[in-house]
Structures are given as C-alpha cells and as structure tokens.
C-alpha cells in the first residue's frame, strides 16, 4: 500500500505536467494559427494576376517569426511557395517582378536562415529585374546571419560587376573562401586586390558564376556580359596597337595583320564566336558582333 509521501510525489508530478501542458498548448495553437494564416494568404493570392505585378498587402514576417514558436521554417516554406509562383507568373514577368524584393524579405524575415531564398531571389532581382541595389540589400541581409559561402560569393559578384567596388568584392570573396567556398576563389581575390578592374579578372569571375547558375534568363545575361567584356578587352588591345603603329610609321595599318608583322602583337585575338576583328572606317578596331561598351574603372586597393 502506497504511503502518503508517494501520493504526494505523484500529485506534484501531475501538477508539473499540467503546468507544462498549460504553457505548450497555447504555444502550439499560436504556431498552428500562424501556419494557417500564412496558408490562407497564399491561397487568396495564388490566383491573383494584377496587371501591375503587385501582390497586395503582405503579412509582417517578423511577427510570423515570433508567433510560429519554432515552426518558422514551415511558415517560411509557405511564403516561399508564393514567391516561387510569383517569379514564374507571366503577368508579373511582363512588368519585371516589382514585388520580388518584398516577397524575398518576407521569407527571410520569417526565417532569416533560409539560404535558398537569398541565393535565388538575389538572382531574380539582379539578373531578371536588373536591380543590383535590391540584390545587394538582400545578400547583405543574408551575409549578416548566414555561413553559406555562396551568399558571400554572390555578394562579392554584385559589388565587383555592378558597382565596380573591387575591394568590397574581394572582401566578400575572402569570406566565401573562409566559409568553405572553392579555393580557386583565392586567385580572384588576389587579382582583385592587386589589379582592380582588370577585364580578364572580370571574365574569370563571370565564368565561375556561370558554373552554378541554373536560371536560363540569368545565364543568358551573364553570357552576354562575358561576351561584352571579352570584346571590350580585345578592342582596347587592338586600338592601342593601332595607335602605336600609326605613331611609329606615320600612317595607319592596312589591316590588323600588319600589327603582328610589326611585332606589336604576338597574335591576333579572336572574338567570342571565334571570328576575326577588323579595322573599321573610323580607323579603330571593330566587330560585327553586338556588344555593350563598358568602362571598367581601375581603383587602387586601400
């Protein structure tokens, strides 16, 4: 027969379990409510096709993070589904995804460690929306809390290619390497610090980005930028050789092969398609390939 002490112990244990359950039950209900409201919001807007690409009012991600009570990833996943749907929506694409940054911030406010959201949505913002400032804001937000090397790599890419801030780009790449990124990035870091703005470095940087970029539209834009830099580099080299030839011989070269014959070039460069450059009517080197004239600023690393 159990004594009163044993009965007292059982009673205390039951009271303790009751107290714990009394706390956990409201927490579970709040988490369920947060997931429910997020899901309702998605369902209400999944068929929304506003002509201006807007998504209407969004829930407060930081509030959802608090009330999700440990289930923030589940709630963030629901918001992420909505973001992915928005990026693929034809109506939003026609107006260049004006709500992309808001949706990216919603997902990463709910779950600040949602690394995929930073990587994918930064590509959407920069590559598809052509808003490098928004991409940098999102990646800086991710870099502050994430140890995923690719976020820091992409941030360095934005600073280097879009802002011509080569020192900041190198710093981000150094962080990427320290967090487990490919060791070959060290080469780019040293080149950025010692010869900021070198077109060859820019081409290597884009080539590394292309190795992991899966979005077709972003890949196409990166490939075009790679071609632009390639052509700008070659034309600058050829124009310098033409100027040297003209100064030395007091006449313009009849063709680019004359530059090789004169010892000004070891060989003639080929364009990105494998074709030859030529001298245009203005006396400068040119190509029939379409390209954008780029001005890569050169800065001294401090």
GROMACS .gro file of C-alpha atoms in nm:
model
  302
    1UNK     CA    1   0.000   0.000   0.000
    2UNK     CA    2   0.145   0.331  -0.104
    3UNK     CA    3   0.214   0.584   0.164
    4UNK     CA    4   0.121   0.947   0.168
    5UNK     CA    5   0.471   1.052   0.052
    6UNK     CA    6   0.433   0.852  -0.271
    7UNK     CA    7   0.090   1.001  -0.329
    8UNK     CA    8   0.233   1.347  -0.275
    9UNK     CA    9   0.506   1.280  -0.531
   10UNK     CA   10   0.252   1.164  -0.791
   11UNK     CA   11   0.041   1.471  -0.728
   12UNK     CA   12   0.340   1.702  -0.774
   13UNK     CA   13   0.435   1.526  -1.099
   14UNK     CA   14   0.081   1.564  -1.231
   15UNK     CA   15   0.073   1.931  -1.137
   16UNK     CA   16   0.410   1.980  -1.308
   17UNK     CA   17   0.288   1.812  -1.630
   18UNK     CA   18  -0.028   2.020  -1.617
   19UNK     CA   19   0.176   2.340  -1.586
   20UNK     CA   20   0.394   2.242  -1.883
   21UNK     CA   21   0.091   2.148  -2.092
   22UNK     CA   22  -0.080   2.473  -1.995
   23UNK     CA   23   0.213   2.662  -2.145
   24UNK     CA   24   0.272   2.443  -2.451
   25UNK     CA   25  -0.092   2.424  -2.562
   26UNK     CA   26  -0.128   2.800  -2.629
   27UNK     CA   27   0.213   2.795  -2.799
   28UNK     CA   28   0.106   2.512  -3.026
   29UNK     CA   29  -0.219   2.691  -3.103
   30UNK     CA   30  -0.031   3.010  -3.191
   31UNK     CA   31   0.206   2.821  -3.419
   32UNK     CA   32  -0.085   2.650  -3.588
   33UNK     CA   33  -0.261   2.982  -3.631
   34UNK     CA   34   0.049   3.136  -3.789
   35UNK     CA   35   0.075   2.848  -4.037
   36UNK     CA   36  -0.297   2.866  -4.110
   37UNK     CA   37  -0.297   3.240  -4.172
   38UNK     CA   38   0.009   3.215  -4.397
   39UNK     CA   39  -0.159   2.937  -4.595
   40UNK     CA   40  -0.483   3.136  -4.624
   41UNK     CA   41  -0.285   3.435  -4.751
   42UNK     CA   42  -0.120   3.217  -5.016
   43UNK     CA   43  -0.447   3.063  -5.128
   44UNK     CA   44  -0.611   3.405  -5.156
   45UNK     CA   45  -0.334   3.533  -5.380
   46UNK     CA   46  -0.230   3.230  -5.576
   47UNK     CA   47  -0.478   3.326  -5.850
   48UNK     CA   48  -0.401   3.696  -5.825
   49UNK     CA   49  -0.279   3.832  -6.159
   50UNK     CA   50  -0.268   4.207  -6.110
   51UNK     CA   51  -0.163   4.387  -6.428
   52UNK     CA   52   0.086   4.599  -6.233
   53UNK     CA   53   0.253   4.291  -6.084
   54UNK     CA   54   0.158   4.387  -5.728
   55UNK     CA   55   0.082   4.125  -5.465
   56UNK     CA   56  -0.115   4.345  -5.229
   57UNK     CA   57  -0.051   4.375  -4.853
   58UNK     CA   58   0.190   4.118  -4.711
   59UNK     CA   59   0.192   3.982  -4.358
   60UNK     CA   60   0.464   4.103  -4.123
   61UNK     CA   61   0.740   3.843  -4.146
   62UNK     CA   62   0.894   3.931  -3.811
   63UNK     CA   63   0.559   3.886  -3.639
   64UNK     CA   64   0.514   3.549  -3.807
   65UNK     CA   65   0.862   3.453  -3.690
   66UNK     CA   66   0.766   3.523  -3.329
   67UNK     CA   67   0.425   3.356  -3.326
   68UNK     CA   68   0.544   3.050  -3.519
   69UNK     CA   69   0.725   2.941  -3.200
   70UNK     CA   70   0.986   2.714  -3.351
   71UNK     CA   71   0.791   2.635  -3.667
   72UNK     CA   72   0.926   2.933  -3.858
   73UNK     CA   73   1.070   2.715  -4.136
   74UNK     CA   74   0.730   2.562  -4.207
   75UNK     CA   75   0.572   2.908  -4.225
   76UNK     CA   76   0.861   3.037  -4.437
   77UNK     CA   77   0.815   2.743  -4.675
   78UNK     CA   78   0.456   2.854  -4.736
   79UNK     CA   79   0.573   3.209  -4.811
   80UNK     CA   80   0.847   3.067  -5.034
   81UNK     CA   81   0.588   2.877  -5.240
   82UNK     CA   82   0.413   3.208  -5.303
   83UNK     CA   83   0.741   3.374  -5.402
   84UNK     CA   84   0.829   3.098  -5.649
   85UNK     CA   85   0.482   3.116  -5.802
   86UNK     CA   86   0.519   3.494  -5.839
   87UNK     CA   87   0.854   3.467  -6.017
   88UNK     CA   88   0.702   3.222  -6.266
   89UNK     CA   89   0.386   3.425  -6.322
   90UNK     CA   90   0.355   3.566  -6.675
   91UNK     CA   91   0.176   3.882  -6.563
   92UNK     CA   92   0.449   3.962  -6.311
   93UNK     CA   93   0.718   3.888  -6.570
   94UNK     CA   94   0.571   4.141  -6.813
   95UNK     CA   95   0.624   4.420  -6.560
   96UNK     CA   96   0.958   4.279  -6.435
   97UNK     CA   97   0.854   4.144  -6.093
   98UNK     CA   98   0.808   4.469  -5.893
   99UNK     CA   99   0.720   4.281  -5.571
  100UNK     CA  100   1.018   4.043  -5.581
  101UNK     CA  101   1.216   4.222  -5.310
  102UNK     CA  102   0.916   4.243  -5.077
  103UNK     CA  103   0.849   3.871  -5.113
  104UNK     CA  104   1.216   3.787  -5.058
  105UNK     CA  105   1.219   3.994  -4.742
  106UNK     CA  106   0.900   3.828  -4.620
  107UNK     CA  107   1.052   3.481  -4.650
  108UNK     CA  108   1.379   3.583  -4.487
  109UNK     CA  109   1.206   3.779  -4.209
  110UNK     CA  110   1.011   3.468  -4.115
  111UNK     CA  111   1.323   3.251  -4.137
  112UNK     CA  112   1.646   3.457  -4.151
  113UNK     CA  113   1.843   3.138  -4.223
  114UNK     CA  114   1.655   3.046  -4.542
  115UNK     CA  115   1.973   3.039  -4.755
  116UNK     CA  116   1.797   2.931  -5.075
  117UNK     CA  117   1.580   3.242  -5.070
  118UNK     CA  118   1.884   3.470  -5.061
  119UNK     CA  119   2.056   3.287  -5.347
  120UNK     CA  120   1.757   3.250  -5.580
  121UNK     CA  121   1.587   3.582  -5.518
  122UNK     CA  122   1.911   3.780  -5.549
  123UNK     CA  123   1.946   3.632  -5.898
  124UNK     CA  124   1.589   3.731  -5.975
  125UNK     CA  125   1.648   4.086  -5.851
  126UNK     CA  126   1.978   4.136  -6.029
  127UNK     CA  127   1.959   3.913  -6.334
  128UNK     CA  128   1.590   3.928  -6.421
  129UNK     CA  129   1.478   4.258  -6.268
  130UNK     CA  130   1.814   4.435  -6.326
  131UNK     CA  131   1.803   4.583  -5.977
  132UNK     CA  132   2.150   4.528  -5.836
  133UNK     CA  133   2.083   4.757  -5.540
  134UNK     CA  134   1.796   4.534  -5.426
  135UNK     CA  135   2.009   4.223  -5.479
  136UNK     CA  136   2.286   4.372  -5.264
  137UNK     CA  137   2.040   4.465  -4.988
  138UNK     CA  138   1.907   4.110  -4.979
  139UNK     CA  139   2.253   3.949  -4.990
  140UNK     CA  140   2.387   4.181  -4.720
  141UNK     CA  141   2.093   4.074  -4.506
  142UNK     CA  142   2.180   3.709  -4.565
  143UNK     CA  143   2.555   3.758  -4.520
  144UNK     CA  144   2.492   3.905  -4.175
  145UNK     CA  145   2.343   3.579  -4.046
  146UNK     CA  146   2.447   3.302  -4.286
  147UNK     CA  147   2.764   3.094  -4.310
  148UNK     CA  148   2.672   2.967  -4.658
  149UNK     CA  149   2.968   3.058  -4.879
  150UNK     CA  150   2.762   3.107  -5.194
  151UNK     CA  151   2.575   3.404  -5.043
  152UNK     CA  152   2.905   3.582  -4.981
  153UNK     CA  153   3.029   3.487  -5.328
  154UNK     CA  154   2.719   3.635  -5.493
  155UNK     CA  155   2.752   3.950  -5.282
  156UNK     CA  156   3.111   3.988  -5.399
  157UNK     CA  157   2.994   3.938  -5.757
  158UNK     CA  158   2.741   4.219  -5.723
  159UNK     CA  159   2.993   4.462  -5.577
  160UNK     CA  160   3.255   4.377  -5.836
  161UNK     CA  161   3.049   4.362  -6.154
  162UNK     CA  162   2.765   4.603  -6.082
  163UNK     CA  163   2.922   4.862  -5.851
  164UNK     CA  164   3.287   4.839  -5.957
  165UNK     CA  165   3.372   4.824  -5.585
  166UNK     CA  166   3.658   4.581  -5.627
  167UNK     CA  167   3.790   4.600  -5.271
  168UNK     CA  168   3.450   4.521  -5.120
  169UNK     CA  169   3.407   4.245  -5.377
  170UNK     CA  170   3.739   4.093  -5.276
  171UNK     CA  171   3.645   4.110  -4.908
  172UNK     CA  172   3.324   3.918  -4.976
  173UNK     CA  173   3.514   3.656  -5.174
  174UNK     CA  174   3.763   3.616  -4.892
  175UNK     CA  175   3.474   3.548  -4.657
  176UNK     CA  176   3.331   3.296  -4.906
  177UNK     CA  177   3.660   3.107  -4.913
  178UNK     CA  178   3.685   3.111  -4.532
  179UNK     CA  179   3.337   2.958  -4.511
  180UNK     CA  180   3.426   2.663  -4.734
  181UNK     CA  181   3.400   2.806  -5.083
  182UNK     CA  182   3.622   2.673  -5.364
  183UNK     CA  183   3.988   2.750  -5.309
  184UNK     CA  184   4.028   2.880  -5.664
  185UNK     CA  185   3.842   3.190  -5.549
  186UNK     CA  186   4.162   3.288  -5.372
  187UNK     CA  187   4.311   3.363  -5.713
  188UNK     CA  188   4.031   3.604  -5.790
  189UNK     CA  189   4.070   3.768  -5.450
  190UNK     CA  190   4.438   3.838  -5.506
  191UNK     CA  191   4.377   3.965  -5.859
  192UNK     CA  192   4.100   4.197  -5.739
  193UNK     CA  193   4.322   4.345  -5.473
  194UNK     CA  194   4.629   4.389  -5.695
  195UNK     CA  195   4.473   4.483  -6.028
  196UNK     CA  196   4.120   4.601  -5.962
  197UNK     CA  197   3.910   4.633  -6.272
  198UNK     CA  198   4.120   4.402  -6.492
  199UNK     CA  199   3.889   4.270  -6.769
  200UNK     CA  200   4.049   3.926  -6.752
  201UNK     CA  201   3.958   3.902  -6.384
  202UNK     CA  202   3.605   4.012  -6.468
  203UNK     CA  203   3.577   3.732  -6.723
  204UNK     CA  204   3.706   3.474  -6.476
  205UNK     CA  205   3.459   3.598  -6.216
  206UNK     CA  206   3.164   3.559  -6.452
  207UNK     CA  207   3.285   3.216  -6.563
  208UNK     CA  208   3.278   3.098  -6.202
  209UNK     CA  209   2.928   3.239  -6.157
  210UNK     CA  210   2.809   3.057  -6.470
  211UNK     CA  211   2.926   2.722  -6.332
  212UNK     CA  212   2.644   2.729  -6.077
  213UNK     CA  213   2.377   2.950  -6.233
  214UNK     CA  214   2.072   2.742  -6.336
  215UNK     CA  215   1.820   3.013  -6.427
  216UNK     CA  216   1.815   3.030  -6.811
  217UNK     CA  217   1.741   3.402  -6.831
  218UNK     CA  218   2.014   3.489  -6.581
  219UNK     CA  219   2.260   3.260  -6.761
  220UNK     CA  220   2.185   3.434  -7.090
  221UNK     CA  221   2.252   3.775  -6.937
  222UNK     CA  222   2.576   3.656  -6.776
  223UNK     CA  223   2.691   3.504  -7.104
  224UNK     CA  224   2.620   3.832  -7.282
  225UNK     CA  225   2.814   4.024  -7.018
  226UNK     CA  226   3.104   3.782  -7.059
  227UNK     CA  227   3.098   3.845  -7.434
  228UNK     CA  228   3.081   4.223  -7.378
  229UNK     CA  229   3.388   4.222  -7.155
  230UNK     CA  230   3.575   3.989  -7.394
  231UNK     CA  231   3.514   4.224  -7.689
  232UNK     CA  232   3.593   4.539  -7.488
  233UNK     CA  233   3.922   4.385  -7.374
  234UNK     CA  234   4.026   4.284  -7.726
  235UNK     CA  235   3.926   4.612  -7.890
  236UNK     CA  236   4.121   4.811  -7.632
  237UNK     CA  237   4.427   4.596  -7.700
  238UNK     CA  238   4.393   4.634  -8.077
  239UNK     CA  239   4.327   5.009  -8.063
  240UNK     CA  240   4.640   5.059  -7.854
  241UNK     CA  241   4.842   4.861  -8.109
  242UNK     CA  242   4.692   5.060  -8.398
  243UNK     CA  243   4.783   5.386  -8.225
  244UNK     CA  244   5.142   5.267  -8.170
  245UNK     CA  245   5.173   5.154  -8.532
  246UNK     CA  246   5.036   5.483  -8.665
  247UNK     CA  247   5.269   5.690  -8.446
  248UNK     CA  248   5.574   5.488  -8.545
  249UNK     CA  249   5.501   5.461  -8.918
  250UNK     CA  250   5.313   5.790  -8.966
  251UNK     CA  251   5.030   5.600  -9.133
  252UNK     CA  252   4.752   5.367  -9.033
  253UNK     CA  253   4.797   4.990  -9.075
  254UNK     CA  254   4.627   4.844  -9.381
  255UNK     CA  255   4.483   4.563  -9.170
  256UNK     CA  256   4.523   4.405  -8.826
  257UNK     CA  257   4.778   4.150  -8.952
  258UNK     CA  258   5.018   4.440  -9.002
  259UNK     CA  259   5.024   4.478  -8.623
  260UNK     CA  260   5.160   4.126  -8.587
  261UNK     CA  261   5.411   4.178  -8.867
  262UNK     CA  262   5.535   4.492  -8.690
  263UNK     CA  263   5.586   4.300  -8.366
  264UNK     CA  264   5.322   4.495  -8.178
  265UNK     CA  265   5.113   4.184  -8.114
  266UNK     CA  266   5.221   3.823  -8.077
  267UNK     CA  267   4.898   3.714  -8.244
  268UNK     CA  268   4.555   3.850  -8.325
  269UNK     CA  269   4.281   3.786  -8.068
  270UNK     CA  270   3.962   3.610  -8.169
  271UNK     CA  271   3.614   3.732  -8.080
  272UNK     CA  272   3.384   3.525  -7.855
  273UNK     CA  273   3.247   3.339  -8.158
  274UNK     CA  274   3.594   3.256  -8.288
  275UNK     CA  275   3.585   3.518  -8.563
  276UNK     CA  276   3.833   3.788  -8.656
  277UNK     CA  277   3.824   4.158  -8.573
  278UNK     CA  278   3.885   4.419  -8.840
  279UNK     CA  279   3.967   4.787  -8.882
  280UNK     CA  280   3.655   4.998  -8.936
  281UNK     CA  281   3.623   5.318  -9.137
  282UNK     CA  282   3.699   5.533  -8.832
  283UNK     CA  283   4.043   5.373  -8.811
  284UNK     CA  284   3.965   5.177  -8.497
  285UNK     CA  285   3.925   4.805  -8.440
  286UNK     CA  286   3.571   4.672  -8.454
  287UNK     CA  287   3.348   4.368  -8.474
  288UNK     CA  288   3.015   4.284  -8.630
  289UNK     CA  289   2.904   4.112  -8.308
  290UNK     CA  290   2.663   4.311  -8.090
  291UNK     CA  291   2.818   4.432  -7.766
  292UNK     CA  292   2.789   4.697  -7.498
  293UNK     CA  293   3.072   4.945  -7.449
  294UNK     CA  294   3.190   4.902  -7.090
  295UNK     CA  295   3.409   5.125  -6.879
  296UNK     CA  296   3.578   4.915  -6.614
  297UNK     CA  297   3.710   5.159  -6.359
  298UNK     CA  298   4.052   5.095  -6.214
  299UNK     CA  299   4.097   5.167  -5.847
  300UNK     CA  300   4.382   5.116  -5.610
  301UNK     CA  301   4.313   4.876  -5.324
  302UNK     CA  302   4.346   5.051  -4.995
   0.00000   0.00000   0.00000
